[in-house]
Coordinates of C-alpha atoms in Angstrom, one line a residue:
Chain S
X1 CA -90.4 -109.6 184.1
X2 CA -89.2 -108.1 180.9
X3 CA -86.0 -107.5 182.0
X4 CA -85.4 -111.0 182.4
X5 CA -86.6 -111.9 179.4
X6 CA -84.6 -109.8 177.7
X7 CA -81.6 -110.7 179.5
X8 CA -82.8 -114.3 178.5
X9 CA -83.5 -113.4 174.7
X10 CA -79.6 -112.2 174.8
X11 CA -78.7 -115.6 174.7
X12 CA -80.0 -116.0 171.2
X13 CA -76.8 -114.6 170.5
X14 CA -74.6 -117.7 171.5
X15 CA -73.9 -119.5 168.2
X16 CA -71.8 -122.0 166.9
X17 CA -68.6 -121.2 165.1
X18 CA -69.5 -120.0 161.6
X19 CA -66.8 -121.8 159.9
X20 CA -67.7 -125.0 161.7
X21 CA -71.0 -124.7 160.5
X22 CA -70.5 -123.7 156.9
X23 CA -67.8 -126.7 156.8
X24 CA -70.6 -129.4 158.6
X25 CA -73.3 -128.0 156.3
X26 CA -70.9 -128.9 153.2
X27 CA -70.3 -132.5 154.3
X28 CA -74.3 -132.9 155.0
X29 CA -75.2 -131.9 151.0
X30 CA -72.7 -134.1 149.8
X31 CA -73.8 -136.9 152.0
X32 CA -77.3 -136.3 150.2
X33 CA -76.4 -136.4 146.8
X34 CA -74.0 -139.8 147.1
X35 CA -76.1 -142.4 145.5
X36 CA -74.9 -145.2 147.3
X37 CA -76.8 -144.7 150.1
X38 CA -76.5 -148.4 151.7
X39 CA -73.3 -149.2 151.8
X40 CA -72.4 -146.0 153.5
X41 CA -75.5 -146.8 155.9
X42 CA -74.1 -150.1 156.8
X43 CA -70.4 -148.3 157.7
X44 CA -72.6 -145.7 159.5
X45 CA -74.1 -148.6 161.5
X46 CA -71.1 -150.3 161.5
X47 CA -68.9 -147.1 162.9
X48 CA -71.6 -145.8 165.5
X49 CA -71.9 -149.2 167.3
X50 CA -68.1 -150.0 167.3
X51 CA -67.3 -146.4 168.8
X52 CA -70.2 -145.3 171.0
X53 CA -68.1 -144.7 174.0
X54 CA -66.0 -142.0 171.8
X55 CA -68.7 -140.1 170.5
X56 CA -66.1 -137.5 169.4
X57 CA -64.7 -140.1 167.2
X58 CA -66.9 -141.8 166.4
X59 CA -68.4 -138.4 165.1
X60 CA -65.7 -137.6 163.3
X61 CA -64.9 -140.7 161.4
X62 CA -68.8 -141.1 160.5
X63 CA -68.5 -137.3 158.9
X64 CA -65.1 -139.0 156.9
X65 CA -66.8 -142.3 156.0
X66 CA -70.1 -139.8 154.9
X67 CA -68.0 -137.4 153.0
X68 CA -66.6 -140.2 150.8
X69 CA -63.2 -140.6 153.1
X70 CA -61.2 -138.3 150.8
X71 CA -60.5 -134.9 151.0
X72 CA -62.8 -134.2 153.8
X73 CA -61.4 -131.2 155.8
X74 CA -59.9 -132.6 159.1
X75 CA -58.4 -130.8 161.9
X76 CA -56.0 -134.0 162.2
X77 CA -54.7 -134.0 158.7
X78 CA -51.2 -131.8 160.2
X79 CA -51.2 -133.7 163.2
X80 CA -47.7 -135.3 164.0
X81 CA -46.4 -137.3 166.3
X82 CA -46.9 -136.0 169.9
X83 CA -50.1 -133.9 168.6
X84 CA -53.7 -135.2 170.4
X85 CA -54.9 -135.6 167.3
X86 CA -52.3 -137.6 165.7
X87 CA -54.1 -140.9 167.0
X88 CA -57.1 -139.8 165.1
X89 CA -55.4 -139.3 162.1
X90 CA -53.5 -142.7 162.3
X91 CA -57.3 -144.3 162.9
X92 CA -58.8 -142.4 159.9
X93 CA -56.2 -144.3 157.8
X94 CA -56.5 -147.1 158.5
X95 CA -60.5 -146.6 158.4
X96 CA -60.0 -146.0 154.6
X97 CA -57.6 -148.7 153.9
X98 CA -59.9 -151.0 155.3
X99 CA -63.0 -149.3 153.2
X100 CA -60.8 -149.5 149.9
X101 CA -61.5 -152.7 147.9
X102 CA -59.8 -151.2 144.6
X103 CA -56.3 -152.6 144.4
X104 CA -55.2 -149.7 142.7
X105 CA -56.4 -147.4 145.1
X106 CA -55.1 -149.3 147.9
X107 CA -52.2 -148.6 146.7
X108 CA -52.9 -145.4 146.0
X109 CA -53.5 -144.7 149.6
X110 CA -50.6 -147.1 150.9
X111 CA -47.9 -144.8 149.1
X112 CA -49.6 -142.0 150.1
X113 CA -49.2 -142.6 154.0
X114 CA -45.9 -143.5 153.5
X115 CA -45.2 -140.0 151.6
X116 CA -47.1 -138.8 154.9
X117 CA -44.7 -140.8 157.2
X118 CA -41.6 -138.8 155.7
X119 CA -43.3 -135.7 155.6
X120 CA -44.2 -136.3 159.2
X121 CA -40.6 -137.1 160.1
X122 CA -38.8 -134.3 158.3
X123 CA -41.7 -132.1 160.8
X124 CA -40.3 -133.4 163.8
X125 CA -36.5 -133.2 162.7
X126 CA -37.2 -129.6 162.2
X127 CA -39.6 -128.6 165.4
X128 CA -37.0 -128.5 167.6
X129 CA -39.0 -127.0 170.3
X130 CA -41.7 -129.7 170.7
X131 CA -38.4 -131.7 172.0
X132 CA -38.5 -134.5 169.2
X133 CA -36.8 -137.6 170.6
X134 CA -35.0 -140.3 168.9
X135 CA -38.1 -142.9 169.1
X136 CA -40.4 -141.1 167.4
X137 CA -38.5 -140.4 164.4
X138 CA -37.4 -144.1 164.5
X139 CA -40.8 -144.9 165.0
X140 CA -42.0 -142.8 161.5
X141 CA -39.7 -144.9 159.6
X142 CA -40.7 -147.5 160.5
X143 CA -44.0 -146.8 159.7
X144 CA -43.0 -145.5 156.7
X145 CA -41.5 -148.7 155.9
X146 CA -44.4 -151.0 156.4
X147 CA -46.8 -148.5 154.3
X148 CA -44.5 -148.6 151.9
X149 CA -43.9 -152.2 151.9
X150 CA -47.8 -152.4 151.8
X151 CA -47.7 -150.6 148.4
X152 CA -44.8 -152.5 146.8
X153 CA -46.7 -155.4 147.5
X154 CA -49.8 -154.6 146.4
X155 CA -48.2 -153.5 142.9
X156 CA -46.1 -156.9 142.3
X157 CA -49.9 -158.4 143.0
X158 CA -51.6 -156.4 140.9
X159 CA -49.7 -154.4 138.9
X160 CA -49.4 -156.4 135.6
X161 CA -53.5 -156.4 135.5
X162 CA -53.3 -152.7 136.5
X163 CA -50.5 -150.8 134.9
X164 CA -51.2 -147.1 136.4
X165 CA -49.8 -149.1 140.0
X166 CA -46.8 -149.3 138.8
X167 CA -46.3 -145.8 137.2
X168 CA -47.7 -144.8 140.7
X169 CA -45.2 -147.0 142.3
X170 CA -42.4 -145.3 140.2
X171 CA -43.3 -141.8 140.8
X172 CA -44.1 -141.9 144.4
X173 CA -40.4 -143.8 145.4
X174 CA -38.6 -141.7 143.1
X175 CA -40.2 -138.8 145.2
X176 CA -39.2 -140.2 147.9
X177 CA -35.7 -140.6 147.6
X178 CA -35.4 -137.1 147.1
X179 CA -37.2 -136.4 150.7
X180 CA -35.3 -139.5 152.5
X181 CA -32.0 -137.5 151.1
X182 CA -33.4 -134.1 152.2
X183 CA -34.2 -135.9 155.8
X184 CA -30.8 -137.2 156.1
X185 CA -29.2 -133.4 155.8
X186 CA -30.9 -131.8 158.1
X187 CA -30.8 -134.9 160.7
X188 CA -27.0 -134.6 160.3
X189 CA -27.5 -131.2 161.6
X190 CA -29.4 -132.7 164.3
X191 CA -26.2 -135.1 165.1
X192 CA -24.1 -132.4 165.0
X193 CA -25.7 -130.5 167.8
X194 CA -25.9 -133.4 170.0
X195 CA -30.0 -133.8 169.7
X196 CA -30.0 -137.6 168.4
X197 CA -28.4 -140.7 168.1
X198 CA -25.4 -141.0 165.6
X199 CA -27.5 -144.7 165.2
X200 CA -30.5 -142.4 163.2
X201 CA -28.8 -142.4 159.7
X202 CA -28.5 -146.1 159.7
X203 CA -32.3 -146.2 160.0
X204 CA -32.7 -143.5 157.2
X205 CA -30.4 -145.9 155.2
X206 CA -32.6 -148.7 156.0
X207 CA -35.9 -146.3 154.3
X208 CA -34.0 -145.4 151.9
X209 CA -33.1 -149.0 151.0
X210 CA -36.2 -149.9 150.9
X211 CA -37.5 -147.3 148.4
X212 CA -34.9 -148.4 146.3
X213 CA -36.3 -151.7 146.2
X214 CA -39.8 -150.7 146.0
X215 CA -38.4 -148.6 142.9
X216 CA -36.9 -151.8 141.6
X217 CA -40.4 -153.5 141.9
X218 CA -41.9 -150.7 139.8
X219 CA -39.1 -150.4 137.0
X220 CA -39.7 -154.0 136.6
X221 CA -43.4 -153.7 136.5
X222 CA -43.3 -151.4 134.0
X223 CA -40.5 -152.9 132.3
X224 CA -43.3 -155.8 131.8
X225 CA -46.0 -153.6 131.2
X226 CA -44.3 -152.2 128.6
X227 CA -43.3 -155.7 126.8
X228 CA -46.7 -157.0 127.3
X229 CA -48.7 -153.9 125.3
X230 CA -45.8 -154.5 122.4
X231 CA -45.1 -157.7 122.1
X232 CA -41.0 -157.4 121.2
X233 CA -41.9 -153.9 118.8
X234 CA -42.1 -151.0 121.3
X235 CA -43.5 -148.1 120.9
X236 CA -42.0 -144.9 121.1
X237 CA -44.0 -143.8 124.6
X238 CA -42.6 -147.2 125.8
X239 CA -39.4 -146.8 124.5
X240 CA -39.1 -143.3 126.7
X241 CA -40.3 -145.3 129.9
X242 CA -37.8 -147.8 129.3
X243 CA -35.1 -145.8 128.7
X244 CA -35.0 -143.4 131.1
X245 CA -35.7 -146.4 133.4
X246 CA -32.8 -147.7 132.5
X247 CA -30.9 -144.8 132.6
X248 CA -31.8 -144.3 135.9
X249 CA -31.1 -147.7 137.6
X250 CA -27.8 -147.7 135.9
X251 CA -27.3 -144.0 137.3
X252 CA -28.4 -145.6 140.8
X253 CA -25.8 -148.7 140.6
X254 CA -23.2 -146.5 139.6
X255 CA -23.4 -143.8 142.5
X256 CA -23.7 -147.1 144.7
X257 CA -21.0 -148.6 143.5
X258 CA -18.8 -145.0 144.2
X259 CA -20.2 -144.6 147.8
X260 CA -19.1 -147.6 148.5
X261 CA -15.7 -147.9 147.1
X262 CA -14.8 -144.7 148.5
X263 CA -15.8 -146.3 152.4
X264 CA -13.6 -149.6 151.2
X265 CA -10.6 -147.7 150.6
X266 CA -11.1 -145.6 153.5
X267 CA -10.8 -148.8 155.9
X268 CA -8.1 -150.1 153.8
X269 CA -5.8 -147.6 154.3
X270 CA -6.6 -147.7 158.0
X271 CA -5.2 -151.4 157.7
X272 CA -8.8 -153.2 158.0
X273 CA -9.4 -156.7 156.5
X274 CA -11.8 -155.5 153.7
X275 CA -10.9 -158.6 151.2
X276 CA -14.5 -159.7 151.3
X277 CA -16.2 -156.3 150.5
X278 CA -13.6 -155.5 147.9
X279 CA -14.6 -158.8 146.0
X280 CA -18.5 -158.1 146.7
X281 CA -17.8 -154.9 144.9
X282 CA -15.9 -156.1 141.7
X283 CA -19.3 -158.7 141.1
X284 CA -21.2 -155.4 141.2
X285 CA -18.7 -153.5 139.1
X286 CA -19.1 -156.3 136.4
X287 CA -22.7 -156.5 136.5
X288 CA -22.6 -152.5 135.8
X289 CA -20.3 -153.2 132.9
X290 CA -23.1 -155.6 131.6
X291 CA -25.9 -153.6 132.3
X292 CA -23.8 -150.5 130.7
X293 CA -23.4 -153.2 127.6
X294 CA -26.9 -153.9 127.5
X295 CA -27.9 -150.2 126.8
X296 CA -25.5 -149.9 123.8
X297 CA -27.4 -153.2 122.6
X298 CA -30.9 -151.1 123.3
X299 CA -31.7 -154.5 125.5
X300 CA -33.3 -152.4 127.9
X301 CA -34.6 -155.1 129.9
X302 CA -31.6 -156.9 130.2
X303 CA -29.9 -153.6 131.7
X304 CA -32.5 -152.6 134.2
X305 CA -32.2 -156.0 135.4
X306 CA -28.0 -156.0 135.6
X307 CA -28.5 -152.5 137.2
X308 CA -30.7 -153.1 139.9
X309 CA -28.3 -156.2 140.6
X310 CA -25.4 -154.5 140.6
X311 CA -27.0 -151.9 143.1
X312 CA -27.7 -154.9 145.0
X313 CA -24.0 -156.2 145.4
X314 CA -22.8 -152.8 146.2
X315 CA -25.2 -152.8 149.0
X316 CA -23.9 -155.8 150.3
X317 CA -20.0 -155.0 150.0
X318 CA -21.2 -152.0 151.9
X319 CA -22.7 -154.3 154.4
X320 CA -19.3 -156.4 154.7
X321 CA -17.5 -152.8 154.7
X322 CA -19.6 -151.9 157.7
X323 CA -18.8 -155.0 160.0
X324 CA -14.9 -154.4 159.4
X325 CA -15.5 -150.3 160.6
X326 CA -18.0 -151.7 163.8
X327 CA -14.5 -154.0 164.4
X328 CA -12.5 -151.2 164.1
X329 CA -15.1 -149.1 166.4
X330 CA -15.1 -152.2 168.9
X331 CA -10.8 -151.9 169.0
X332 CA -10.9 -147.9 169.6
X333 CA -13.6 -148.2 172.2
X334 CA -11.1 -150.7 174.0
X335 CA -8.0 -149.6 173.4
X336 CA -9.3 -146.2 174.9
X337 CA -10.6 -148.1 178.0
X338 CA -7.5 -150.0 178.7
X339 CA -5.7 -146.4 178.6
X340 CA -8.1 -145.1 181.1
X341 CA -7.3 -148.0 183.2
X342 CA -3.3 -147.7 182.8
X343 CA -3.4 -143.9 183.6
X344 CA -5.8 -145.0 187.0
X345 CA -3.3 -147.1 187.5
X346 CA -0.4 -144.7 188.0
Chain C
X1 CA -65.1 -124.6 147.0
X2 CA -68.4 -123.9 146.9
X3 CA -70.4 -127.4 147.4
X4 CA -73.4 -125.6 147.3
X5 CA -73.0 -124.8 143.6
X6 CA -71.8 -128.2 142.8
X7 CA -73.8 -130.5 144.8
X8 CA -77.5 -129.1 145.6
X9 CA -80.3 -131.7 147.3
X10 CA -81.9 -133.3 144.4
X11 CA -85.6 -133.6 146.2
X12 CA -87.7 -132.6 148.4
X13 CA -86.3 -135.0 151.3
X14 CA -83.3 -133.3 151.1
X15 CA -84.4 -129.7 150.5
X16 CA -86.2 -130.1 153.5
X17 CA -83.7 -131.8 155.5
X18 CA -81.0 -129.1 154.6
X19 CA -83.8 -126.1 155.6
X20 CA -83.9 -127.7 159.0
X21 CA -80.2 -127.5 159.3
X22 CA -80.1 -124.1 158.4
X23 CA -82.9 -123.1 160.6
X24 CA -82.3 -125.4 163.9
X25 CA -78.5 -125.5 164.1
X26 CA -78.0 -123.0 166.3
X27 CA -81.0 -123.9 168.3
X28 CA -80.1 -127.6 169.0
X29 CA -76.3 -126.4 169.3
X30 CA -77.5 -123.8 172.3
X31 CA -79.3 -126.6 173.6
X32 CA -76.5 -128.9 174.1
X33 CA -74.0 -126.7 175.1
X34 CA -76.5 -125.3 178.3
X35 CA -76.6 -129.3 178.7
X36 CA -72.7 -130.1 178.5
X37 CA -71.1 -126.4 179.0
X38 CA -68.7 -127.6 176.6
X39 CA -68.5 -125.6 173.0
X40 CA -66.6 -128.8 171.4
X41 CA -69.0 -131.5 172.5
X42 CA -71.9 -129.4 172.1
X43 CA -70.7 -129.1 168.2
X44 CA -70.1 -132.6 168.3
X45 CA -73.6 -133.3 169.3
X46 CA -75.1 -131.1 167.1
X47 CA -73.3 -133.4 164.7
X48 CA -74.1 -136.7 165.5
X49 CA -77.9 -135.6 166.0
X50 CA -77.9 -134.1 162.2
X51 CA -76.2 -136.8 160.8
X52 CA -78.9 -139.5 162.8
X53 CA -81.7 -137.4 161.9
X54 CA -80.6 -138.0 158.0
X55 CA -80.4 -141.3 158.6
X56 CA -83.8 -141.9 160.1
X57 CA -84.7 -139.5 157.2
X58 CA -83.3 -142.2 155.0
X59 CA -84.9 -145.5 156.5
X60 CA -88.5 -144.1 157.1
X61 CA -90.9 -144.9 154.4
X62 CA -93.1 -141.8 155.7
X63 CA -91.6 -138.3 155.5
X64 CA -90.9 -136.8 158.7
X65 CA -93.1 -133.8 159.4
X66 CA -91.8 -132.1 162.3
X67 CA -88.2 -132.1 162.0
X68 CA -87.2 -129.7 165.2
X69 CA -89.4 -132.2 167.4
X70 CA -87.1 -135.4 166.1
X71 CA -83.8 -133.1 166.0
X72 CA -84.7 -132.0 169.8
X73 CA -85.5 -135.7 170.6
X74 CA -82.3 -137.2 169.1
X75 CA -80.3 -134.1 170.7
X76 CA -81.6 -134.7 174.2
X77 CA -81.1 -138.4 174.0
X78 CA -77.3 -137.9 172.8
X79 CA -77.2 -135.7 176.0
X80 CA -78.2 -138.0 178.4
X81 CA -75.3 -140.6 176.8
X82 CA -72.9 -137.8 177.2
X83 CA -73.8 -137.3 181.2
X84 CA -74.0 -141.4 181.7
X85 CA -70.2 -141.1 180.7
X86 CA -69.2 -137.4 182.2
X87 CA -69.6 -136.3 185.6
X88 CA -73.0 -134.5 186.0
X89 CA -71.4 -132.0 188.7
X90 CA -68.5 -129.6 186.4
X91 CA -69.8 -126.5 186.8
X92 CA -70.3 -124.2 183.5
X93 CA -67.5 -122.7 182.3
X94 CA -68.9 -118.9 181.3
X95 CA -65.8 -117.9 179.5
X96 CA -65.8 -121.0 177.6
X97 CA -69.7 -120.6 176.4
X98 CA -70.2 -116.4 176.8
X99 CA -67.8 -115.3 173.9
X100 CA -69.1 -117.3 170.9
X101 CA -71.4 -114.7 169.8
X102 CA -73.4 -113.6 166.1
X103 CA -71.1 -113.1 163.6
X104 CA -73.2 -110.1 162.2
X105 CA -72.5 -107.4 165.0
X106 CA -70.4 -104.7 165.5
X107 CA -67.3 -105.1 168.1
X108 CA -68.9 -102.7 170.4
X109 CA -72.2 -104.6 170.7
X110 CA -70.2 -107.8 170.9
X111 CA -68.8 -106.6 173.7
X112 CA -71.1 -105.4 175.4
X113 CA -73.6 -108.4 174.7
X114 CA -70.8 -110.6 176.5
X115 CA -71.1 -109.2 179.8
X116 CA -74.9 -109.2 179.3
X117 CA -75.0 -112.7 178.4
X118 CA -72.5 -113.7 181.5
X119 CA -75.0 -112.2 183.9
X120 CA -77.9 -114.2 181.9
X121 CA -75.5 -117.4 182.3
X122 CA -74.8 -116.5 186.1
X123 CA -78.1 -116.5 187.2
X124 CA -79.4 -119.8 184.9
X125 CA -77.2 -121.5 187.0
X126 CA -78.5 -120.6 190.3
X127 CA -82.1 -122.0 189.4
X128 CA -82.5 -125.5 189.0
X129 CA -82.2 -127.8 185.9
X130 CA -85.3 -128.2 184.5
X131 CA -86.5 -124.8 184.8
X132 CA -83.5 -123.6 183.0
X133 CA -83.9 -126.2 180.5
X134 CA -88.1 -124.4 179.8
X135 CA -86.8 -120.5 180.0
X136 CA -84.0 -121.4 177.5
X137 CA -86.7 -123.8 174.8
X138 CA -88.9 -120.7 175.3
X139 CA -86.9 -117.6 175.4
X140 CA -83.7 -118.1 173.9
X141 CA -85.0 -121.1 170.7
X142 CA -89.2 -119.9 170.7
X143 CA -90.6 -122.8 171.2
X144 CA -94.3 -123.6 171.7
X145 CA -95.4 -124.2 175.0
X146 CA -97.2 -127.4 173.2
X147 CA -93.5 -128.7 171.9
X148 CA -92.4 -127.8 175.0
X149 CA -94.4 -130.3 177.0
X150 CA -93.5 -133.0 174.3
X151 CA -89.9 -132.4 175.0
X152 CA -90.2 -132.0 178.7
X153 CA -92.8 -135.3 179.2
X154 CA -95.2 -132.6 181.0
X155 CA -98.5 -131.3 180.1
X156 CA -99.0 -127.8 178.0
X157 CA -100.1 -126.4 181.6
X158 CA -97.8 -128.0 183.7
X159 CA -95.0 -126.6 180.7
X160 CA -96.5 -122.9 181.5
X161 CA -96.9 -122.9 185.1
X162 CA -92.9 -123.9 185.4
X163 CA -92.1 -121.0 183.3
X164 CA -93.8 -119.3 185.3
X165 CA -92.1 -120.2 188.4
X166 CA -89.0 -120.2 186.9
X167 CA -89.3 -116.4 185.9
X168 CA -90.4 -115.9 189.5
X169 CA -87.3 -117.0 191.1
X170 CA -84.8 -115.4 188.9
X171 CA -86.7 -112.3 189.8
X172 CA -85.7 -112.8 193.5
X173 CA -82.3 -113.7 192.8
X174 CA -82.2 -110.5 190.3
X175 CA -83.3 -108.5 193.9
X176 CA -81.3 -110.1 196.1
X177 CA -78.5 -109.4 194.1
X178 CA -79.3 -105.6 193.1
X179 CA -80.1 -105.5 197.4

């Protein structure tokens, strides 16, 4: 009889996973210290009737919505696309979006997904081996996109009773420029090796429009922040804001404004009709003189606003350049097929 | 981070909650993973049951006395949801729910506790159900033959005589086996 209960008392030793513990005991003290008890009671309630048959889940997102919903350690927080827990992690955000009634923490967390979105899709550029197809990545930006579009929104709402938005706004979009242009590298490598779609960089150019629009919203914002604080006296804190703002729009139209001429000319000499592009161009060429005038003048706001136009026009000649190179695309792809058919022929 | 040093219960509803965490844990974790031989949704469980035991913690005007009776209740009734969903038949995985063992012993105890613990799990499975559900609540988490027969709907000597007969028959399989 002994033996068995010995053999039985062994079992004593089966525990659960120290870590585990440690981490679930650390989410249960600070559920007892919040103070705001009831409305976390009423998400509690909320949460375990809405997701009773996923007990995992609905597990999981209680612990997030108990923890305070920020910073709580999550097995899902790497997840990317393809992952089993990537679903979770989609659902935990949108579970705090919906929890947030601060506009500048909506925004907060709107800009931060989107930052998440690129991250995620510069992941599955790089992790070859988990076979990352086309869709997905298309799919992040999109995503990315909306989130971002979310946040830019939010700000224009909000973001002359709430000033920090905008500053947020400015940070987070200049960041991600920098990503979108490290994305666009190493999905050229990608091209290059045959693993995607030579379609992919005119989505990245898409996201990458976008921020810079979504940058445009902040500059503005904080353009009239800025006016607003000082009446027409600024002061010198402002002045720095304004005229590195400045300074970098016009930087932005200019490089635009290059790119783009560069692509003109290209198709030009290749005998392409390009007359509408090349006008589209000289209006943003002029409204970069202006802007370029402006800043001698110190009328910062006058040059952010020339700037960002002229960006604007040089996107669109680029847009005009583009449907002359699809045409010339179009012409190759059919002159190549009637040679195919001629040399059948013989 | 240390939330302990940050953020410590601030009365004695808390204190106490916490101390029953600390002391039934383990207990209500081996309990659910006998129940669902599954070391993820065993955890979960133990989860959801802590985290509902707060909360009833939180609504009741009178203090609850006895917490491993309610954390027991709550844990078998989260159970029972988990086998009206799963099917009642998968077989325990022993790998899966041998290896997780004390943190505090050597390697070569570890070891050798494993194989000791498989044989314990091997023959639990050949008796049935509820008298592997009374062996483990009274050899493996000490539990009173009294809170026994609350968690078991018997009575204290209907709780002892199926302990009994439960030891019984793992003797006979413990002899058929040794031949």
């Amino acid at each position: 009889m002994d033996d068995i209960k010995n053999k039985l008392i062994l079992l004593k030793n089966i525990k659960p996973n120290l870590k585990k513990k440690t981490d679930f005991r650390n989410i249960l003290m600070k559920e007892l210290a919040m103070t705001k008890v009831n409305s976390r009671e009423t998400w509690f309630v909320f949460l375990a009737a809405k997701l009773k048959p996923m007990p995992t889940m609905a597990l999981v997102l209680t612990i997030l919505i108990a923890s305070g919903g920020v910073g709580a350690a999550s097995a899902s927080q790497d997840a990317i696309p393809g992952d089993t827990l990537y679903p979770l992690k989609i659902t935990f955000e949108k579970m705090e979006t919906a929890i947030t009634h601060d506009e500048t923490k909506k925004a907060e967390l709107h800009l931060k997904f989107a930052s998440r979105r690129l991250y995620e899709t510069e992941r599955v550029i790089e992790e070859e081996i988990k076979n990352a197809d086309d869709m997905r990545i298309k799919n992040l930006l999109t995503e990315y996109q909306k989130e971002l579009g979310e946040g830019a929104r939010v700000t224009q709402e909000n973001g002359l009773k709430n000033p920090e938005i905008a500053d947020l706004l400015d940070q987070k979009t200049e960041t991600n420029k920098k990503t979108i242009m490290a994305i666009s590298k190493k999905l050229e490598t990608r091209i290059q090796k045959n693993r995607s779609d030579e379609k992919l960089p005119e989505i990245m150019e898409e996201a990458r429009e976008h921020t810079e629009i979504a940058n445009d919203t902040a500059s503005i914002m904080i353009f009239a922040n800025a006016m607003k604080e000082t009446q027409d006296k600024i002061d010198n804190e402002n002045n720095r804001k304004i005229t590195r703002k400045s300074d970098d729009k016009l930087r932005s139209a200019k490089n635009k404004i290059t790119e783009t001429k560069k692509q003109i000319e290209r198709l030009k000499d290749e005998g392409y009709e390009t007359d509408d592009a090349e006008k589209r161009l000289e209006e943003a060429a002029n409204l970069l003189k202006n802007a370029e005038t402006a800043i001698e003048k110190e009328t910062y706001q006058e040059s952010l606003l020339q700037s960002i136009q002229a960006r604007q026009r040089a996107k669109e000649a680029e847009e005009l350049a583009k449907k002359a190179d699809q045409k010339r695309s179009g012409e190759e792809k059919d002159l190549k097929k009637r040679d195919n058919e001629d040399n059948n022929d013989d | 981070m240390n939330v302990l040093n940050k953020v410590g219960p601030k009365d004695a509803k808390s204190e106490a909650f916490i101390e029953a965490y600390d002391r039934y844990a383990d207990s209500i974790y081996r309990f659910a993973l006998f129940k669902v031989n599954n070391k993820d949704t065993a955890w979960d469980i133990v989860q959801e049951c802590f985290l509902k035991t707060w909360r009833h913690a939180q609504e009741d005007r009178i203090p609850i006395k006895n917490y491993k009776a309610m954390l027991y209740a709550i844990a078998k009734n989260l159970v029972i949801d988990h086998w009206r969903k799963k099917d009642k038949n998968s077989t325990t995985d022993l790998e899966e729910v041998a290896f997780t063992l004390s943190d505090d012993s050597n390697l070569f105890e570890q070891t050798a506790n494993k194989e000791e613990i498989k044989i314990a799990l091997q023959m639990l499975d050949k008796i049935p159900e509820q008298q592997k559900e009374i062996l483990i609540l009274r050899y493996v988490d000490d539990l009173a033959f009294s809170e026994i027969a609350k968690m078991t709907g018997k009575s204290i000597v209907a709780a002892r005589v199926e302990t009994y007969r439960a030891i019984k028959k793992l003797k006979q399989i413990m002899s058929l086996k040794n031949g």
